[in-house]
mmCIF file of C-alpha atoms in Angstrom:
data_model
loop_
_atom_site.group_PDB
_atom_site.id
_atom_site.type_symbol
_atom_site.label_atom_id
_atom_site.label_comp_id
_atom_site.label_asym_id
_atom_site.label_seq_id
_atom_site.Cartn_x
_atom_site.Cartn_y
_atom_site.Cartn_z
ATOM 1 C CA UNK A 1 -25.819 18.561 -43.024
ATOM 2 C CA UNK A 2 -29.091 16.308 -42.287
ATOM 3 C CA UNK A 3 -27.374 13.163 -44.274
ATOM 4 C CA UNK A 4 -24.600 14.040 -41.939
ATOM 5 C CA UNK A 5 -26.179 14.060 -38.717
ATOM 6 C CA UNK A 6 -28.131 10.514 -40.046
ATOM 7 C CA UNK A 7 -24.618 9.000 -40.516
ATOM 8 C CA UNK A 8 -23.147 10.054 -37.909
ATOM 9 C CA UNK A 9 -26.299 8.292 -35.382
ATOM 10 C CA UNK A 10 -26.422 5.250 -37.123
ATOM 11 C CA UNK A 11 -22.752 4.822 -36.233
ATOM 12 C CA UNK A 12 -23.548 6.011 -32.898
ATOM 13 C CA UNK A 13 -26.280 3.723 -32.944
ATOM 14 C CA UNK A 14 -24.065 0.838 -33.605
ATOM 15 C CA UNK A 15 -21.468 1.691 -31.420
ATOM 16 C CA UNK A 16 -24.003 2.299 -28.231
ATOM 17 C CA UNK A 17 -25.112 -1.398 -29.249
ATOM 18 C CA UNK A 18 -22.029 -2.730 -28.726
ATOM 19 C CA UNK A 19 -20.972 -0.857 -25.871
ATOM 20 C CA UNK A 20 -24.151 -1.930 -24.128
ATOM 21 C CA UNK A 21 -22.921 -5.899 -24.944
ATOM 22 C CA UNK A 22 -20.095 -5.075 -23.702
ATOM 23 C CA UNK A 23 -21.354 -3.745 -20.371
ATOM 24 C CA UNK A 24 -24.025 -6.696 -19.992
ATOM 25 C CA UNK A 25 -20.621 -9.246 -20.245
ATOM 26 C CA UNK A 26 -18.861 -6.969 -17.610
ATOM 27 C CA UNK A 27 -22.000 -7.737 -15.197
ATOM 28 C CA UNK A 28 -21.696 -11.146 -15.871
ATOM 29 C CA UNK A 29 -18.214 -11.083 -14.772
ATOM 30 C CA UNK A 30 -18.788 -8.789 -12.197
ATOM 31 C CA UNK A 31 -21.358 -11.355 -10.655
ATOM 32 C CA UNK A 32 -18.842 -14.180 -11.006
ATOM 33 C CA UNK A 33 -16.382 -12.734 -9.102
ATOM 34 C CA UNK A 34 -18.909 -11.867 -6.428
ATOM 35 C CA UNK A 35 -19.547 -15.797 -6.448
ATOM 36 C CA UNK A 36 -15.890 -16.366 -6.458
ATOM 37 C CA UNK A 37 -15.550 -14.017 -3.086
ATOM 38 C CA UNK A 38 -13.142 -11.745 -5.482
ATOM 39 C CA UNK A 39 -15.479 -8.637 -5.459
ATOM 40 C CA UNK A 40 -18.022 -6.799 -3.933
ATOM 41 C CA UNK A 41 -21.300 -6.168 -4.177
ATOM 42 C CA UNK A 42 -20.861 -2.719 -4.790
ATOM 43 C CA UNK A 43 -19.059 -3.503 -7.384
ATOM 44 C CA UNK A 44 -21.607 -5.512 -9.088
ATOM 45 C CA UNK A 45 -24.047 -1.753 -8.125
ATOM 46 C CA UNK A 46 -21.669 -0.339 -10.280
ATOM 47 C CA UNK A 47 -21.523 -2.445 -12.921
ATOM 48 C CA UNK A 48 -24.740 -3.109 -13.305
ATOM 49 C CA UNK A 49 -25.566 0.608 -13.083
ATOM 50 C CA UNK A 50 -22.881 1.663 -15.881
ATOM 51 C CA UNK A 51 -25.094 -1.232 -17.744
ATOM 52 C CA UNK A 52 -28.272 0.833 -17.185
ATOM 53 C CA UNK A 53 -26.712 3.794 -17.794
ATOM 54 C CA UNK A 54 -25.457 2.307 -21.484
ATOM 55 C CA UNK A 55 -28.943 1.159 -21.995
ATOM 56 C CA UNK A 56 -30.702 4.496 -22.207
ATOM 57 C CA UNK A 57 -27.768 5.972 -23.848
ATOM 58 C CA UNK A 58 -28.761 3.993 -26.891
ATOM 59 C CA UNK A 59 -32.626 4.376 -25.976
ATOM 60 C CA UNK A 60 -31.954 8.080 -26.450
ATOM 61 C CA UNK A 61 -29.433 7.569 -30.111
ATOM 62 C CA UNK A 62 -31.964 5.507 -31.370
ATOM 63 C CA UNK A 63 -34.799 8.232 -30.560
ATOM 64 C CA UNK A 64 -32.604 10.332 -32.116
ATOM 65 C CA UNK A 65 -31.924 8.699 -35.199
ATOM 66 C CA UNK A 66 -35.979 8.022 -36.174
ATOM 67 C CA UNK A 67 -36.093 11.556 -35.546
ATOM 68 C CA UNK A 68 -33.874 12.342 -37.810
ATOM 69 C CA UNK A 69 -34.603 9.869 -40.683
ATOM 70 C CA UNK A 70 -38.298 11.122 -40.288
ATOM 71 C CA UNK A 71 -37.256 14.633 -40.515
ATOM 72 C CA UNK A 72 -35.034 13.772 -43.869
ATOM 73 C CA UNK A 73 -37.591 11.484 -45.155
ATOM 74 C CA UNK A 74 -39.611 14.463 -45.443
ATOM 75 C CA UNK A 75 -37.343 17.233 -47.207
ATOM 76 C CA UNK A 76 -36.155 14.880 -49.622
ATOM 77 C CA UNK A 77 -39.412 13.099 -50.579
ATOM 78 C CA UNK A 78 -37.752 9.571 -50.280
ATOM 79 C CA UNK A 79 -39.632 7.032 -47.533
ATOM 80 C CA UNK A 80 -37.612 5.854 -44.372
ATOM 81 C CA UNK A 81 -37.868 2.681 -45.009
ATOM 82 C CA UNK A 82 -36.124 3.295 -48.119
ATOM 83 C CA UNK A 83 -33.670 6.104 -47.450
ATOM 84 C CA UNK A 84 -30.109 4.737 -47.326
ATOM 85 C CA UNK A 85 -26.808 7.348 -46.293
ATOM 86 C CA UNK A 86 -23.661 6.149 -48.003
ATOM 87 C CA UNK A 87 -20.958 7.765 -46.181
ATOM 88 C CA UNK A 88 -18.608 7.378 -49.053
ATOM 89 C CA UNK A 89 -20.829 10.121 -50.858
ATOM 90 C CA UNK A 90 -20.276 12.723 -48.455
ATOM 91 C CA UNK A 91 -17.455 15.105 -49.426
ATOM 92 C CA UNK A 92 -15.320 16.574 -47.049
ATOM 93 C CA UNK A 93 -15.678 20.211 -45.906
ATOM 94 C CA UNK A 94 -13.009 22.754 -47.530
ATOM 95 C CA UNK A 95 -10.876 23.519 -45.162
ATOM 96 C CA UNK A 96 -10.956 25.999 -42.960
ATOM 97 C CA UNK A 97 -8.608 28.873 -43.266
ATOM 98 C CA UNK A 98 -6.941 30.280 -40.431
ATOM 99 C CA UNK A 99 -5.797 33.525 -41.858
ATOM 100 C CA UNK A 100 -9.073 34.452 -43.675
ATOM 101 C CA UNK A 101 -10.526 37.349 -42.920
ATOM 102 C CA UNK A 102 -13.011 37.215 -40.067
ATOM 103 C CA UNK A 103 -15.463 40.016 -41.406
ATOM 104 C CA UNK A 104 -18.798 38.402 -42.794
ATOM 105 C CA UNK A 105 -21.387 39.815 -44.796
ATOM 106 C CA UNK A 106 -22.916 42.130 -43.421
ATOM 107 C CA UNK A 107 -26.870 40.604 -42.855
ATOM 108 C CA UNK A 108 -30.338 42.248 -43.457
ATOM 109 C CA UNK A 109 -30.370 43.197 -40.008
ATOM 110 C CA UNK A 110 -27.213 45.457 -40.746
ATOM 111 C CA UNK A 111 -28.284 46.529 -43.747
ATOM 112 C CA UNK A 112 -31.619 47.850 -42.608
ATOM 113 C CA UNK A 113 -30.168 49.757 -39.711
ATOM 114 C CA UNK A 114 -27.651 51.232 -42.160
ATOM 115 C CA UNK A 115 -30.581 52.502 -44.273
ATOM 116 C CA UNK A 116 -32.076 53.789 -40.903
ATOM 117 C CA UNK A 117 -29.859 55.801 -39.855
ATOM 118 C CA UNK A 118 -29.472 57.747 -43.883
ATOM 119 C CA UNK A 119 -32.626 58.460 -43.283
ATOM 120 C CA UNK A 120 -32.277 59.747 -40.031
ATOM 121 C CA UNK A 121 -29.404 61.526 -41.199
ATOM 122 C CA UNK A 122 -31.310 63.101 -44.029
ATOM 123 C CA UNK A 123 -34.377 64.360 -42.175
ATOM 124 C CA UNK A 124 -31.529 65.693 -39.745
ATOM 125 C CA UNK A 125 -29.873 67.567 -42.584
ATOM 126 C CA UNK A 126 -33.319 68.616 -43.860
ATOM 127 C CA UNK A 127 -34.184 70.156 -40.546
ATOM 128 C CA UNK A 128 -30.989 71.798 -40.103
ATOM 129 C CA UNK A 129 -31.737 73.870 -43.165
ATOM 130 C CA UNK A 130 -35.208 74.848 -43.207
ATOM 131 C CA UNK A 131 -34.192 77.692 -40.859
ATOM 132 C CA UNK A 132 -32.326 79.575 -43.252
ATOM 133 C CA UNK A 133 -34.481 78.358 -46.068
ATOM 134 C CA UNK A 134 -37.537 80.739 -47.447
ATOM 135 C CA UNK A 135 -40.722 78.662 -47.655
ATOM 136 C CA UNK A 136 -42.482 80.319 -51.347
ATOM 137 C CA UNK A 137 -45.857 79.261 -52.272
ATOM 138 C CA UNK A 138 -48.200 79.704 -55.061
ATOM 139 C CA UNK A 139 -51.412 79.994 -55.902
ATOM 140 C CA UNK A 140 -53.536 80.597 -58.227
ATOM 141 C CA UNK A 141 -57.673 79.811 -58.609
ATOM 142 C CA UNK A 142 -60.463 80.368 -61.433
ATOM 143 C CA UNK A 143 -63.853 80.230 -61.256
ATOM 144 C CA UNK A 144 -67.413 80.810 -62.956
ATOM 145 C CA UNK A 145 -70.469 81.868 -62.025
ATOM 146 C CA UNK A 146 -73.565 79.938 -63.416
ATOM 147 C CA UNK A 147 -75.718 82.475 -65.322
ATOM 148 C CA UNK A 148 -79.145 80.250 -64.848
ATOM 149 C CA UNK A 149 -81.970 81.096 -62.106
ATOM 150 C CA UNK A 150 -81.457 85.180 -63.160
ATOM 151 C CA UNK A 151 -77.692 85.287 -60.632
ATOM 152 C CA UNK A 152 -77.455 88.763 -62.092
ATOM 153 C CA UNK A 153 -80.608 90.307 -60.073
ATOM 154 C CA UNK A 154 -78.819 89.210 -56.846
ATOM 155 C CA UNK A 155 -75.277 90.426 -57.430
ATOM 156 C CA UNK A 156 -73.838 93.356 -59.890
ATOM 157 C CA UNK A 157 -71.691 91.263 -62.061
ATOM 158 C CA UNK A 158 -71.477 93.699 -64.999
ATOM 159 C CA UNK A 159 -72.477 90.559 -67.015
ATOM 160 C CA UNK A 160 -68.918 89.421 -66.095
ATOM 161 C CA UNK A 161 -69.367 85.726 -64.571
ATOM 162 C CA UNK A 162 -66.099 84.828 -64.866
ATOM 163 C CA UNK A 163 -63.353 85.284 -61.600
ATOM 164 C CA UNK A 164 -59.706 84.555 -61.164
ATOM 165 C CA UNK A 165 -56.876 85.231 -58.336
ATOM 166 C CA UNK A 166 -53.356 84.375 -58.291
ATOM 167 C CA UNK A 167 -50.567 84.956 -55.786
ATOM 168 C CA UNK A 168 -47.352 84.197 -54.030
ATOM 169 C CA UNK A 169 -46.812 83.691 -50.314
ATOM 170 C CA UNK A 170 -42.861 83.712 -48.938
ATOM 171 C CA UNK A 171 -42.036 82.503 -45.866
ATOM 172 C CA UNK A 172 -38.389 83.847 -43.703
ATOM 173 C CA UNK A 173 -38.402 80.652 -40.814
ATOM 174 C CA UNK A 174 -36.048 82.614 -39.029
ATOM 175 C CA UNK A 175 -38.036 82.699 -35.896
ATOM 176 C CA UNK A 176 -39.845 79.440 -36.226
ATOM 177 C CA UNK A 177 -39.270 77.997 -32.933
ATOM 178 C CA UNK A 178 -40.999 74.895 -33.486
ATOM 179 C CA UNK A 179 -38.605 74.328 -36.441
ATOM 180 C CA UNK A 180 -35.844 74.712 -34.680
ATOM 181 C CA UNK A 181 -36.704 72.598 -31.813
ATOM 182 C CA UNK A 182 -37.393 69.822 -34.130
ATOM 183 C CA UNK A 183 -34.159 70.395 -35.695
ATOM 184 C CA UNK A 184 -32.287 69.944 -32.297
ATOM 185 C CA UNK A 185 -33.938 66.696 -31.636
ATOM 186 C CA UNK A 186 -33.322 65.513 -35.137
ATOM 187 C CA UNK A 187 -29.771 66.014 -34.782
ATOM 188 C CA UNK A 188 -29.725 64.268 -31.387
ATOM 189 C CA UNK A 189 -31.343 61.495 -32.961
ATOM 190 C CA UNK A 190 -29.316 61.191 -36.123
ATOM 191 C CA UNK A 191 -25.986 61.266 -33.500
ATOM 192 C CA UNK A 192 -27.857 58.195 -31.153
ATOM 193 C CA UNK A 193 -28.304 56.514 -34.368
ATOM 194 C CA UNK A 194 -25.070 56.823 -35.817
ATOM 195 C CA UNK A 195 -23.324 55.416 -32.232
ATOM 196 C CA UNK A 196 -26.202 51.818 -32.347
ATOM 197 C CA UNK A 197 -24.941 51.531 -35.657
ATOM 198 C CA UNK A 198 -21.378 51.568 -34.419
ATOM 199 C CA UNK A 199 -21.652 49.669 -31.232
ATOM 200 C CA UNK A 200 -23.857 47.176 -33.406
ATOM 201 C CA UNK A 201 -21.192 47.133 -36.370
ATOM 202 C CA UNK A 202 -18.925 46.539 -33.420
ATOM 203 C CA UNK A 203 -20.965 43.388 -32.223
ATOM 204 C CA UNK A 204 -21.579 41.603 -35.259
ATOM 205 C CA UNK A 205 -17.577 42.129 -36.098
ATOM 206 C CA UNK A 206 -17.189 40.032 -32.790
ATOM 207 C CA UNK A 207 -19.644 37.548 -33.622
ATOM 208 C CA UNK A 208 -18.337 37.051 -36.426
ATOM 209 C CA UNK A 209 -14.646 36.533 -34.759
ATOM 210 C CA UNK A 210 -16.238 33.887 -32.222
ATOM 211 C CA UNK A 211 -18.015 31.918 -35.111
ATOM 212 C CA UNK A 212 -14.758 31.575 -37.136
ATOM 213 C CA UNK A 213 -12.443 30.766 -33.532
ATOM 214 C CA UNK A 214 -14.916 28.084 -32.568
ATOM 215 C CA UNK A 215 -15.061 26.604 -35.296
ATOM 216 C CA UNK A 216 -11.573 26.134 -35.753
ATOM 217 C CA UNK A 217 -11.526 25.516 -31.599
ATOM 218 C CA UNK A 218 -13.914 22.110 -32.544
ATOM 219 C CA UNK A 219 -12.027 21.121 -35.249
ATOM 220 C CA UNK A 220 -8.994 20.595 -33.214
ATOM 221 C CA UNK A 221 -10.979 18.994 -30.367
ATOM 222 C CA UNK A 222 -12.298 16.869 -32.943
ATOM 223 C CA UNK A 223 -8.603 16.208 -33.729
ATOM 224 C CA UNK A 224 -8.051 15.632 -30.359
ATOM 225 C CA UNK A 225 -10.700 12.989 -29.836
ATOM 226 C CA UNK A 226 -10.011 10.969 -32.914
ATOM 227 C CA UNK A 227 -6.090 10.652 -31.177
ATOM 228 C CA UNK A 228 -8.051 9.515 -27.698
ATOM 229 C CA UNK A 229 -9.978 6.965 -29.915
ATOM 230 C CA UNK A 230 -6.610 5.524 -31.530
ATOM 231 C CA UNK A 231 -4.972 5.743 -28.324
ATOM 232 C CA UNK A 232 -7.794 3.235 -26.894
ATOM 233 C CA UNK A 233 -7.660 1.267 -29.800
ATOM 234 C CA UNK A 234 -3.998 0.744 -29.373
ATOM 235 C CA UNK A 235 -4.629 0.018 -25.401
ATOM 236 C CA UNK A 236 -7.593 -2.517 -26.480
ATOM 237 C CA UNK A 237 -4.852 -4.243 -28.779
ATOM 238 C CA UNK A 238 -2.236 -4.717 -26.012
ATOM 239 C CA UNK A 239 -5.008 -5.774 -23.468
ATOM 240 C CA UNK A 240 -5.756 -8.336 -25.856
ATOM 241 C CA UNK A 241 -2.525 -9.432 -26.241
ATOM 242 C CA UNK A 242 -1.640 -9.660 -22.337
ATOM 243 C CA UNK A 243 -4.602 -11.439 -21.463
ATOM 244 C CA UNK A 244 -3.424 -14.257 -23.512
ATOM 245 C CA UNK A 245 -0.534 -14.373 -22.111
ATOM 246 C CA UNK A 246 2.077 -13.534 -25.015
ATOM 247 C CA UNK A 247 3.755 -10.354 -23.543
ATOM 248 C CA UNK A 248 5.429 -12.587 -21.163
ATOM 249 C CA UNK A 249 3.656 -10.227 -18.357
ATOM 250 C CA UNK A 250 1.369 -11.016 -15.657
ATOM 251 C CA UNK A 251 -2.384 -12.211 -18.145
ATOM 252 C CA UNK A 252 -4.912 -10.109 -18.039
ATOM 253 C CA UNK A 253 -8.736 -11.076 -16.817
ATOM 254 C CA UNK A 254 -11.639 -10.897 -18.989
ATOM 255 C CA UNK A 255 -12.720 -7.715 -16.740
ATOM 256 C CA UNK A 256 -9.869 -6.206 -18.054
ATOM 257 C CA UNK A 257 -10.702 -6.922 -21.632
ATOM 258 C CA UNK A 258 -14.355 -5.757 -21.412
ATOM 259 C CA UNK A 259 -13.088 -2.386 -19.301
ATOM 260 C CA UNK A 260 -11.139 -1.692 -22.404
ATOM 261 C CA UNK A 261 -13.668 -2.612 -25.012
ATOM 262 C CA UNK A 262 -15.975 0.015 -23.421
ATOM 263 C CA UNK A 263 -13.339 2.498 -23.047
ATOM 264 C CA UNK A 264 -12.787 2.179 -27.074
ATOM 265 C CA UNK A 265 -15.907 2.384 -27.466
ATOM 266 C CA UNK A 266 -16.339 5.451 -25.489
ATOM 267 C CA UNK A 267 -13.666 7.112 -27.097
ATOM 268 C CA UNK A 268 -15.190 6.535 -30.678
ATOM 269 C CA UNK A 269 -18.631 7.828 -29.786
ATOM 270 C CA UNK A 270 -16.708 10.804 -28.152
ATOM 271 C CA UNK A 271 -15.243 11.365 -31.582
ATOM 272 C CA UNK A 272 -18.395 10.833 -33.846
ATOM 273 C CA UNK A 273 -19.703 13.834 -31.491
ATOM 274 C CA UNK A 274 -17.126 16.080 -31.646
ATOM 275 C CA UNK A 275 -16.609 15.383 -35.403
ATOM 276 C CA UNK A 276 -20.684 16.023 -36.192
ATOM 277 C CA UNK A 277 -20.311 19.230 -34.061
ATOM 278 C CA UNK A 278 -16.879 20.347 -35.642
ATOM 279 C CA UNK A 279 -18.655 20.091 -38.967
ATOM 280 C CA UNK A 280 -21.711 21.787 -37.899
ATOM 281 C CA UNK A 281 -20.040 24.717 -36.705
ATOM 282 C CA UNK A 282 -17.993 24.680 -40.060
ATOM 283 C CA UNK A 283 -20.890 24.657 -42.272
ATOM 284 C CA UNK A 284 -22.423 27.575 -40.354
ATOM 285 C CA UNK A 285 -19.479 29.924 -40.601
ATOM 286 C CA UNK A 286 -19.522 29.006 -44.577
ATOM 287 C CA UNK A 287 -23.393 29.838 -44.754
ATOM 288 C CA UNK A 288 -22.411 33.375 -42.715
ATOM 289 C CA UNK A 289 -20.065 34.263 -45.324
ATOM 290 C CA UNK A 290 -21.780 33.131 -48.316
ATOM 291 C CA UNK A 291 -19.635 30.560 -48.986
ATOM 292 C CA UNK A 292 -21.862 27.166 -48.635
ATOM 293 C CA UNK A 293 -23.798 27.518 -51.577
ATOM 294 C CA UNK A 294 -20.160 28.468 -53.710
ATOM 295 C CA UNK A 295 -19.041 24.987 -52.526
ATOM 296 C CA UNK A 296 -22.432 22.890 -53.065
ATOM 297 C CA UNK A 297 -21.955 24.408 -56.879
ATOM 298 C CA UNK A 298 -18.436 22.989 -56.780
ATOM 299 C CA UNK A 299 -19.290 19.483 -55.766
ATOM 300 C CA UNK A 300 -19.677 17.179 -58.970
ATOM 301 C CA UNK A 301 -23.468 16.343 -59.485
ATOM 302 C CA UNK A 302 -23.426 12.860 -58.291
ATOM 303 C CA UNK A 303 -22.382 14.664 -54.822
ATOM 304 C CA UNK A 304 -24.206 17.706 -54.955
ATOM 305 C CA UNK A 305 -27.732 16.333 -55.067
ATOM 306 C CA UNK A 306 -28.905 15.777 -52.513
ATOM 307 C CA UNK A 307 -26.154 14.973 -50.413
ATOM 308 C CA UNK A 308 -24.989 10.964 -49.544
ATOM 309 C CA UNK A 309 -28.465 10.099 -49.730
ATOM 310 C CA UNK A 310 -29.912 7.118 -51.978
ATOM 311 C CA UNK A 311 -32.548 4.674 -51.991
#
């Protein structure tokens, strides 16, 4: 996922680059057409301020992308200056499939209100039945008198220093109030317990619904994006073509050329980002239902470890 989320901003990187040459050019235009009493000043503003905009665009990726090579410079042990993704070595995710079932594992959240509410349940039962349960006790003590300092002048033992007692005590909580009280709240609690556990079994079972639709959701938006980014490759192509005249159509201008360079290039970054966030939302259902690490261990070792990283 982190060698991911490298590749994917050094291409954005890149891309941001050249879309910011691209935007400089358009200004240039933009201000000879001014000169040429073609355009507008405001249309210069605007150029000039999509320029700007570009600019901090890739201020921001390229933030983003020491960030990130600092951040996987440290969990893999491997300096930044020397850390390297090969895209190549990142395998693609398994696909995702649509008519697996939606119910995840059940997390330690679940699990410890499940063993909440046995217990509940239990001390519920347990209460229940002490009323018609006897409470018997026993008991039983020794004990000896020390003979020294003349004990026998003080109390008529018979020279018998030894004593003893046993007995049994039985309880009938028929009438324990107190019991029963507790035994009444006991059973309201086990019954508020058993409905959370319900209404939260119910949640997590939607959860877990939303995490598998949206993933799928981004993986056809991320389908959707990469046919927007050949669509505006095709459109750069035949601008290309028409501004040199060999459609047999009115040429292009230059302005048109650059407009559609930054359009492609629009459309690809648009694509890296919904591909990175397809795949993130991928990887996140597999590591909900235990699946990531069964993968990883499927991976040959060359791609398992660590992940389209060298140096």
């Amino acid at each position: 996922d982190n060698s991911q989320r490298l590749a994917c901003f050094d291409r954005a990187v890149a891309a941001l680059a050249q879309q910011f040459r691209y935007a400089l050019k358009m200004v240039s235009i933009a201000q000879d057409r001014v000169n040429a009493h073609l355009e507008t000043e405001l249309d210069l503003k605007k150029a000039r301020r999509d320029a700007l905009q570009m600019r901090l665009q890739w201020m921001q990726m390229q933030d983003d992308l020491a960030a990130q090579r600092t951040h996987l410079a440290q969990i893999t042990g491997i300096s930044e200056s020397s850390l390297i993704v090969d895209d190549r070595s990142i395998p693609d995710l398994p696909p995702l499939a649509e008519n697996a079932s939606t119910s995840l594992p059940e997390g330690p959240g679940m699990l410890a209100a499940e063993d909440n509410e046995k217990a509940i349940l239990a001390r519920a039962h347990g209460d229940a039945q002490y009323t018609w349960m006897p409470t018997i006790s026993f008991g039983a003590q020794y004990g000896r008198v020390s003979s020294i300092e003349n004990v026998s002048e003080f109390y008529n033992l018979h020279g018998n220093y030894n004593s003893a007692s046993i007995g049994v005590d039985i309880k009938f909580p028929v009438l324990d109030r107190v019991r029963a009280a507790a035994a009444k709240q006991s059973a309201a609690d086990a019954a508020h317990q058993e409905l959370d556990l319900e209404a939260q079994k119910q949640k997590q079972a939607d959860g877990d619904r939303k995490l598998k639709r949206g993933a799928a959701e981004l993986n056809i938006n991320a389908q959707v994006a990469e046919l927007n980014y050949g669509i505006a490759h095709d459109e750069l192509e035949s601008v290309l073509v028409a501004e040199h005249g060999s459609t047999g159509a009115t040429p292009l201008t230059p302005k048109d050329e650059m407009g559609a360079r930054i359009q492609e290039r629009q459309k690809y970054l648009d694509l890296l980002n919904s591909r990175l966030t397809a795949d993130q939302a991928e990887i996140e259902y597999l590591r909900q239902a235990g699946e990531l690490r069964k993968w990883l261990q499927s991976l040959s070792p060359a791609a398992a470890t660590p992940t389209g990283i060298s140096h």
